[in-house]
Amino acid sequence: MTIDGDIDFSGAIFAEGTVNFQGAEFAECTVNFNRAVFADGVVNFGRSVFSSGSVTFNSGMFCGALVDFSGAIFAGSTVSFNSSEFSKEMVIFSSCEITGGGINFHHSMFTGGLVDFNSSEFTGGMINFRSTHFNTGELSFDGVSMSGSRVIFNEAEFSGGAVSFRETEFSEGNVDFKRAVFSHGAVNFDDALFTGGRVNFSNAVGEAPQGLLPCTSDRVSVSSAWLPSPP
């Protein structure tokens, strides 16, 4: 199924049932879920191909439903969750391929729920969490193979929650936490493998997130204020 026209779900309330785009190809189209409320049910984009156009969930409220992008391919289009609120939602990107385009969570707020990129391949494009506020909830990149994408947490605020890169393989690409503010929360790099790429906390402020130190890889730059004083 190829989607080449515009679809408008703006302001819709999803309380039950399934909206099914599984296996669809999105080319030169716009799918609009802006200001929608996801209280229950399933929105399924599993194994879809995003080659151009956009899918937008901006200013959405995710409080109980499942949004599933598992196995999807992102090759040039943009999927946006800008200014959305996640309280007990699951947004699943597991086993997807990101070769171009972007996935944006700019200015969103996490007060619960899970966003899962586990076992995906990042070879290009960008995933943007700039100015996002993490209060509780979990963001997982466990088992991801990163060989070219950018993941941006610049100016994000962490007052709780967890970001996990457990068993992630970094061979190229960058993860940036520039000017991010940490008061609580955890960042986990357990068993991550670094053969290239870079993770940058050098301009972050506040308390070092739980689980980050000690980090032995020279590919991870941290704020000098977080390093132990020399004896």
mmCIF file of C-alpha atoms in Angstrom:
data_model
loop_
_atom_site.group_PDB
_atom_site.id
_atom_site.type_symbol
_atom_site.label_atom_id
_atom_site.label_comp_id
_atom_site.label_asym_id
_atom_site.label_seq_id
_atom_site.Cartn_x
_atom_site.Cartn_y
_atom_site.Cartn_z
ATOM 1 C CA MET A 1 0.000 0.000 0.000
ATOM 2 C CA THR A 2 1.424 3.364 -1.088
ATOM 3 C CA ILE A 3 0.248 6.541 0.661
ATOM 4 C CA ASP A 4 0.665 9.484 -1.714
ATOM 5 C CA GLY A 5 -2.081 11.841 -0.500
ATOM 6 C CA ASP A 6 -2.717 13.789 2.681
ATOM 7 C CA ILE A 7 -4.532 12.267 5.696
ATOM 8 C CA ASP A 8 -5.802 14.386 8.591
ATOM 9 C CA PHE A 9 -6.391 12.971 12.092
ATOM 10 C CA SER A 10 -5.681 16.297 13.822
ATOM 11 C CA GLY A 11 -7.455 16.655 17.166
ATOM 12 C CA ALA A 12 -8.755 13.075 17.089
ATOM 13 C CA ILE A 13 -9.248 11.056 20.289
ATOM 14 C CA PHE A 14 -8.098 7.433 20.106
ATOM 15 C CA ALA A 15 -9.819 5.530 22.929
ATOM 16 C CA GLU A 16 -9.992 2.033 21.405
ATOM 17 C CA GLY A 17 -9.448 0.076 18.214
ATOM 18 C CA THR A 18 -6.592 0.142 15.684
ATOM 19 C CA VAL A 19 -5.446 2.621 13.044
ATOM 20 C CA ASN A 20 -3.451 0.420 10.690
ATOM 21 C CA PHE A 21 -0.726 1.606 8.288
ATOM 22 C CA GLN A 22 1.339 -1.590 8.652
ATOM 23 C CA GLY A 23 3.631 -2.164 5.684
ATOM 24 C CA ALA A 24 2.615 1.085 3.954
ATOM 25 C CA GLU A 25 4.991 3.214 1.877
ATOM 26 C CA PHE A 26 4.798 6.958 2.510
ATOM 27 C CA ALA A 27 5.869 9.079 -0.483
ATOM 28 C CA GLU A 28 5.150 12.779 -1.019
ATOM 29 C CA CYS A 29 2.374 12.868 1.559
ATOM 30 C CA THR A 30 1.458 14.344 4.929
ATOM 31 C CA VAL A 31 -0.239 12.355 7.696
ATOM 32 C CA ASN A 32 -1.413 14.691 10.465
ATOM 33 C CA PHE A 33 -2.051 13.502 14.049
ATOM 34 C CA ASN A 34 -1.365 16.939 15.568
ATOM 35 C CA ARG A 35 -3.150 17.608 18.892
ATOM 36 C CA ALA A 36 -4.514 14.057 18.937
ATOM 37 C CA VAL A 37 -5.096 12.210 22.229
ATOM 38 C CA PHE A 38 -3.949 8.581 22.423
ATOM 39 C CA ALA A 39 -5.796 7.100 25.407
ATOM 40 C CA ASP A 40 -6.074 3.459 24.299
ATOM 41 C CA GLY A 41 -5.863 1.247 21.242
ATOM 42 C CA VAL A 42 -3.073 0.911 18.647
ATOM 43 C CA VAL A 43 -1.666 3.101 15.867
ATOM 44 C CA ASN A 44 0.371 0.719 13.722
ATOM 45 C CA PHE A 45 3.140 1.825 11.314
ATOM 46 C CA GLY A 46 5.103 -1.437 11.681
ATOM 47 C CA ARG A 47 7.361 -2.339 8.712
ATOM 48 C CA SER A 48 6.324 0.834 6.868
ATOM 49 C CA VAL A 49 8.710 2.729 4.565
ATOM 50 C CA PHE A 50 9.084 6.504 4.936
ATOM 51 C CA SER A 51 10.863 7.779 1.829
ATOM 52 C CA SER A 52 9.505 11.349 1.682
ATOM 53 C CA GLY A 53 6.740 13.489 3.125
ATOM 54 C CA SER A 54 5.946 13.706 6.844
ATOM 55 C CA VAL A 55 3.971 12.139 9.691
ATOM 56 C CA THR A 56 3.287 14.593 12.521
ATOM 57 C CA PHE A 57 2.105 13.950 16.084
ATOM 58 C CA ASN A 58 2.913 17.478 17.275
ATOM 59 C CA SER A 59 1.261 18.645 20.531
ATOM 60 C CA GLY A 60 -0.167 15.158 21.005
ATOM 61 C CA MET A 61 -1.055 13.574 24.346
ATOM 62 C CA PHE A 62 0.102 9.980 24.782
ATOM 63 C CA CYS A 63 -1.572 8.544 27.864
ATOM 64 C CA GLY A 64 -2.295 4.875 27.242
ATOM 65 C CA ALA A 65 -2.267 3.743 23.601
ATOM 66 C CA LEU A 66 0.503 1.974 21.666
ATOM 67 C CA VAL A 67 2.160 3.695 18.680
ATOM 68 C CA ASP A 68 4.179 1.082 16.794
ATOM 69 C CA PHE A 69 6.909 1.818 14.202
ATOM 70 C CA SER A 70 8.753 -1.494 14.744
ATOM 71 C CA GLY A 71 10.654 -2.683 11.676
ATOM 72 C CA ALA A 72 9.987 0.574 9.797
ATOM 73 C CA ILE A 73 12.503 2.114 7.366
ATOM 74 C CA PHE A 74 13.173 5.868 7.530
ATOM 75 C CA ALA A 75 14.950 6.940 4.350
ATOM 76 C CA GLY A 76 14.046 10.583 3.868
ATOM 77 C CA SER A 77 10.820 11.700 5.500
ATOM 78 C CA THR A 78 10.230 13.341 8.872
ATOM 79 C CA VAL A 79 8.248 11.951 11.813
ATOM 80 C CA SER A 80 7.586 14.584 14.485
ATOM 81 C CA PHE A 81 6.352 14.403 18.091
ATOM 82 C CA ASN A 82 7.267 18.023 18.858
ATOM 83 C CA SER A 83 5.720 19.577 22.010
ATOM 84 C CA SER A 84 3.972 16.306 22.900
ATOM 85 C CA GLU A 85 3.408 14.814 26.347
ATOM 86 C CA PHE A 86 4.104 11.184 27.186
ATOM 87 C CA SER A 87 2.651 9.916 30.474
ATOM 88 C CA LYS A 88 2.073 6.154 30.169
ATOM 89 C CA GLU A 89 2.460 5.593 26.481
ATOM 90 C CA MET A 90 4.614 3.153 24.530
ATOM 91 C CA VAL A 91 6.150 4.390 21.278
ATOM 92 C CA ILE A 92 8.045 1.534 19.656
ATOM 93 C CA PHE A 93 10.775 1.971 17.016
ATOM 94 C CA SER A 94 12.499 -1.364 17.699
ATOM 95 C CA SER A 95 14.353 -3.072 14.827
ATOM 96 C CA CYS A 96 13.862 -0.098 12.504
ATOM 97 C CA GLU A 97 16.378 1.310 9.996
ATOM 98 C CA ILE A 98 17.179 5.019 9.943
ATOM 99 C CA THR A 99 19.164 5.984 6.844
ATOM 100 C CA GLY A 100 17.925 9.553 6.337
ATOM 101 C CA GLY A 101 15.274 12.044 7.329
ATOM 102 C CA GLY A 102 14.520 12.774 10.959
ATOM 103 C CA ILE A 103 12.526 11.780 14.043
ATOM 104 C CA ASN A 104 11.795 14.806 16.228
ATOM 105 C CA PHE A 105 10.732 15.079 19.890
ATOM 106 C CA HIS A 106 11.665 18.761 20.230
ATOM 107 C CA HIS A 107 10.210 20.417 23.362
ATOM 108 C CA SER A 108 8.308 17.279 24.429
ATOM 109 C CA MET A 109 7.737 16.153 28.021
ATOM 110 C CA PHE A 110 8.141 12.654 29.418
ATOM 111 C CA THR A 111 6.331 12.014 32.703
ATOM 112 C CA GLY A 112 6.169 8.248 32.152
ATOM 113 C CA GLY A 113 5.983 5.659 29.420
ATOM 114 C CA LEU A 114 8.595 4.097 27.139
ATOM 115 C CA VAL A 115 10.166 5.091 23.814
ATOM 116 C CA ASP A 116 12.011 2.055 22.465
ATOM 117 C CA PHE A 117 14.599 2.060 19.626
ATOM 118 C CA ASN A 118 16.081 -1.306 20.665
ATOM 119 C CA SER A 119 18.018 -3.370 18.083
ATOM 120 C CA SER A 120 17.677 -0.710 15.359
ATOM 121 C CA GLU A 121 20.253 0.362 12.763
ATOM 122 C CA PHE A 122 21.204 4.049 12.549
ATOM 123 C CA THR A 123 23.230 4.809 9.422
ATOM 124 C CA GLY A 124 22.069 8.373 8.704
ATOM 125 C CA GLY A 125 19.488 11.003 9.515
ATOM 126 C CA MET A 126 18.836 12.576 12.907
ATOM 127 C CA ILE A 127 16.857 11.840 16.080
ATOM 128 C CA ASN A 128 16.174 15.078 17.920
ATOM 129 C CA PHE A 129 15.293 15.451 21.632
ATOM 130 C CA ARG A 130 16.397 19.100 21.846
ATOM 131 C CA SER A 131 14.838 20.968 24.810
ATOM 132 C CA THR A 132 12.858 17.890 25.858
ATOM 133 C CA HIS A 133 12.043 17.450 29.565
ATOM 134 C CA PHE A 134 12.514 13.993 31.082
ATOM 135 C CA ASN A 135 10.761 13.670 34.440
ATOM 136 C CA THR A 136 10.124 9.933 34.562
ATOM 137 C CA GLY A 137 9.854 7.233 31.928
ATOM 138 C CA GLU A 138 12.443 5.386 29.849
ATOM 139 C CA LEU A 139 14.166 5.999 26.520
ATOM 140 C CA SER A 140 15.995 2.924 25.277
ATOM 141 C CA PHE A 141 18.623 2.510 22.531
ATOM 142 C CA ASP A 142 19.740 -0.935 23.771
ATOM 143 C CA GLY A 143 21.446 -3.055 21.131
ATOM 144 C CA VAL A 144 21.393 -0.313 18.482
ATOM 145 C CA SER A 145 24.047 -0.344 15.744
ATOM 146 C CA MET A 146 25.053 3.302 15.231
ATOM 147 C CA SER A 147 27.177 3.965 12.161
ATOM 148 C CA GLY A 148 26.188 7.427 10.991
ATOM 149 C CA SER A 149 23.160 9.061 12.604
ATOM 150 C CA ARG A 150 23.031 12.000 15.026
ATOM 151 C CA VAL A 151 21.081 11.744 18.274
ATOM 152 C CA ILE A 152 20.612 15.169 19.880
ATOM 153 C CA PHE A 153 19.723 15.933 23.513
ATOM 154 C CA ASN A 154 20.975 19.522 23.398
ATOM 155 C CA GLU A 155 19.391 21.733 26.090
ATOM 156 C CA ALA A 156 17.246 18.840 27.340
ATOM 157 C CA GLU A 157 16.339 18.767 31.049
ATOM 158 C CA PHE A 158 16.659 15.566 33.045
ATOM 159 C CA SER A 159 14.916 15.668 36.436
ATOM 160 C CA GLY A 160 14.298 11.917 36.384
ATOM 161 C CA GLY A 161 13.831 9.007 34.009
ATOM 162 C CA ALA A 162 16.466 6.914 32.260
ATOM 163 C CA VAL A 163 18.240 6.828 28.896
ATOM 164 C CA SER A 164 19.861 3.497 28.071
ATOM 165 C CA PHE A 165 22.544 2.639 25.473
ATOM 166 C CA ARG A 166 23.184 -0.872 26.848
ATOM 167 C CA GLU A 167 25.087 -3.088 24.345
ATOM 168 C CA THR A 168 24.930 -0.335 21.709
ATOM 169 C CA GLU A 169 27.653 -0.456 19.024
ATOM 170 C CA PHE A 170 29.126 2.933 18.089
ATOM 171 C CA SER A 171 31.219 2.883 14.909
ATOM 172 C CA GLU A 172 30.348 6.350 13.582
ATOM 173 C CA GLY A 173 27.860 9.120 14.296
ATOM 174 C CA ASN A 174 27.354 11.345 17.334
ATOM 175 C CA VAL A 175 25.222 11.592 20.461
ATOM 176 C CA ASP A 176 25.165 15.152 21.848
ATOM 177 C CA PHE A 177 24.068 16.355 25.300
ATOM 178 C CA LYS A 178 25.329 19.922 24.821
ATOM 179 C CA ARG A 179 23.952 22.306 27.459
ATOM 180 C CA ALA A 180 21.707 19.550 28.808
ATOM 181 C CA VAL A 181 20.721 20.029 32.464
ATOM 182 C CA PHE A 182 20.849 17.074 34.865
ATOM 183 C CA SER A 183 19.345 17.163 38.354
ATOM 184 C CA HIS A 184 18.380 13.483 38.567
ATOM 185 C CA GLY A 185 18.000 10.601 36.156
ATOM 186 C CA ALA A 186 20.269 7.902 34.753
ATOM 187 C CA VAL A 187 22.260 7.279 31.569
ATOM 188 C CA ASN A 188 23.450 3.723 31.008
ATOM 189 C CA PHE A 189 26.284 2.613 28.683
ATOM 190 C CA ASP A 190 26.715 -0.912 30.139
ATOM 191 C CA ASP A 191 28.537 -3.210 27.675
ATOM 192 C CA ALA A 192 28.448 -0.565 24.918
ATOM 193 C CA LEU A 193 31.130 -1.022 22.239
ATOM 194 C CA PHE A 194 32.979 2.022 20.865
ATOM 195 C CA THR A 195 35.058 1.659 17.683
ATOM 196 C CA GLY A 196 34.203 5.168 16.446
ATOM 197 C CA GLY A 197 31.674 7.930 16.827
ATOM 198 C CA ARG A 198 31.427 10.201 19.850
ATOM 199 C CA VAL A 199 29.167 10.884 22.826
ATOM 200 C CA ASN A 200 29.453 14.438 24.137
ATOM 201 C CA PHE A 201 28.479 15.579 27.653
ATOM 202 C CA SER A 202 31.251 18.188 27.782
ATOM 203 C CA ASN A 203 28.962 21.230 28.074
ATOM 204 C CA ALA A 204 26.255 19.598 30.202
ATOM 205 C CA VAL A 205 25.486 21.100 33.612
ATOM 206 C CA GLY A 206 24.177 19.917 36.952
ATOM 207 C CA GLU A 207 24.824 16.504 38.506
ATOM 208 C CA ALA A 208 26.453 13.676 36.578
ATOM 209 C CA PRO A 209 23.645 11.269 35.653
ATOM 210 C CA GLN A 210 23.597 7.982 37.510
ATOM 211 C CA GLY A 211 25.410 5.224 35.609
ATOM 212 C CA LEU A 212 27.567 7.495 33.437
ATOM 213 C CA LEU A 213 30.721 7.489 35.579
ATOM 214 C CA PRO A 214 33.082 5.829 35.525
ATOM 215 C CA CYS A 215 33.072 5.549 31.735
ATOM 216 C CA THR A 216 36.343 4.217 30.372
ATOM 217 C CA SER A 217 35.893 5.000 26.667
ATOM 218 C CA ASP A 218 37.790 7.972 25.253
ATOM 219 C CA ARG A 219 34.844 8.355 22.859
ATOM 220 C CA VAL A 220 32.694 9.735 25.700
ATOM 221 C CA SER A 221 33.462 13.354 26.667
ATOM 222 C CA VAL A 222 32.089 14.530 30.022
ATOM 223 C CA SER A 223 31.935 17.849 31.837
ATOM 224 C CA SER A 224 35.153 18.604 33.696
ATOM 225 C CA ALA A 225 33.056 19.343 36.801
ATOM 226 C CA TRP A 226 31.996 15.671 36.867
ATOM 227 C CA LEU A 227 35.522 14.282 36.939
ATOM 228 C CA PRO A 228 37.082 13.314 40.273
ATOM 229 C CA SER A 229 39.676 15.693 41.630
ATOM 230 C CA PRO A 230 43.258 14.473 41.221
ATOM 231 C CA PRO A 231 44.809 13.152 44.453
#
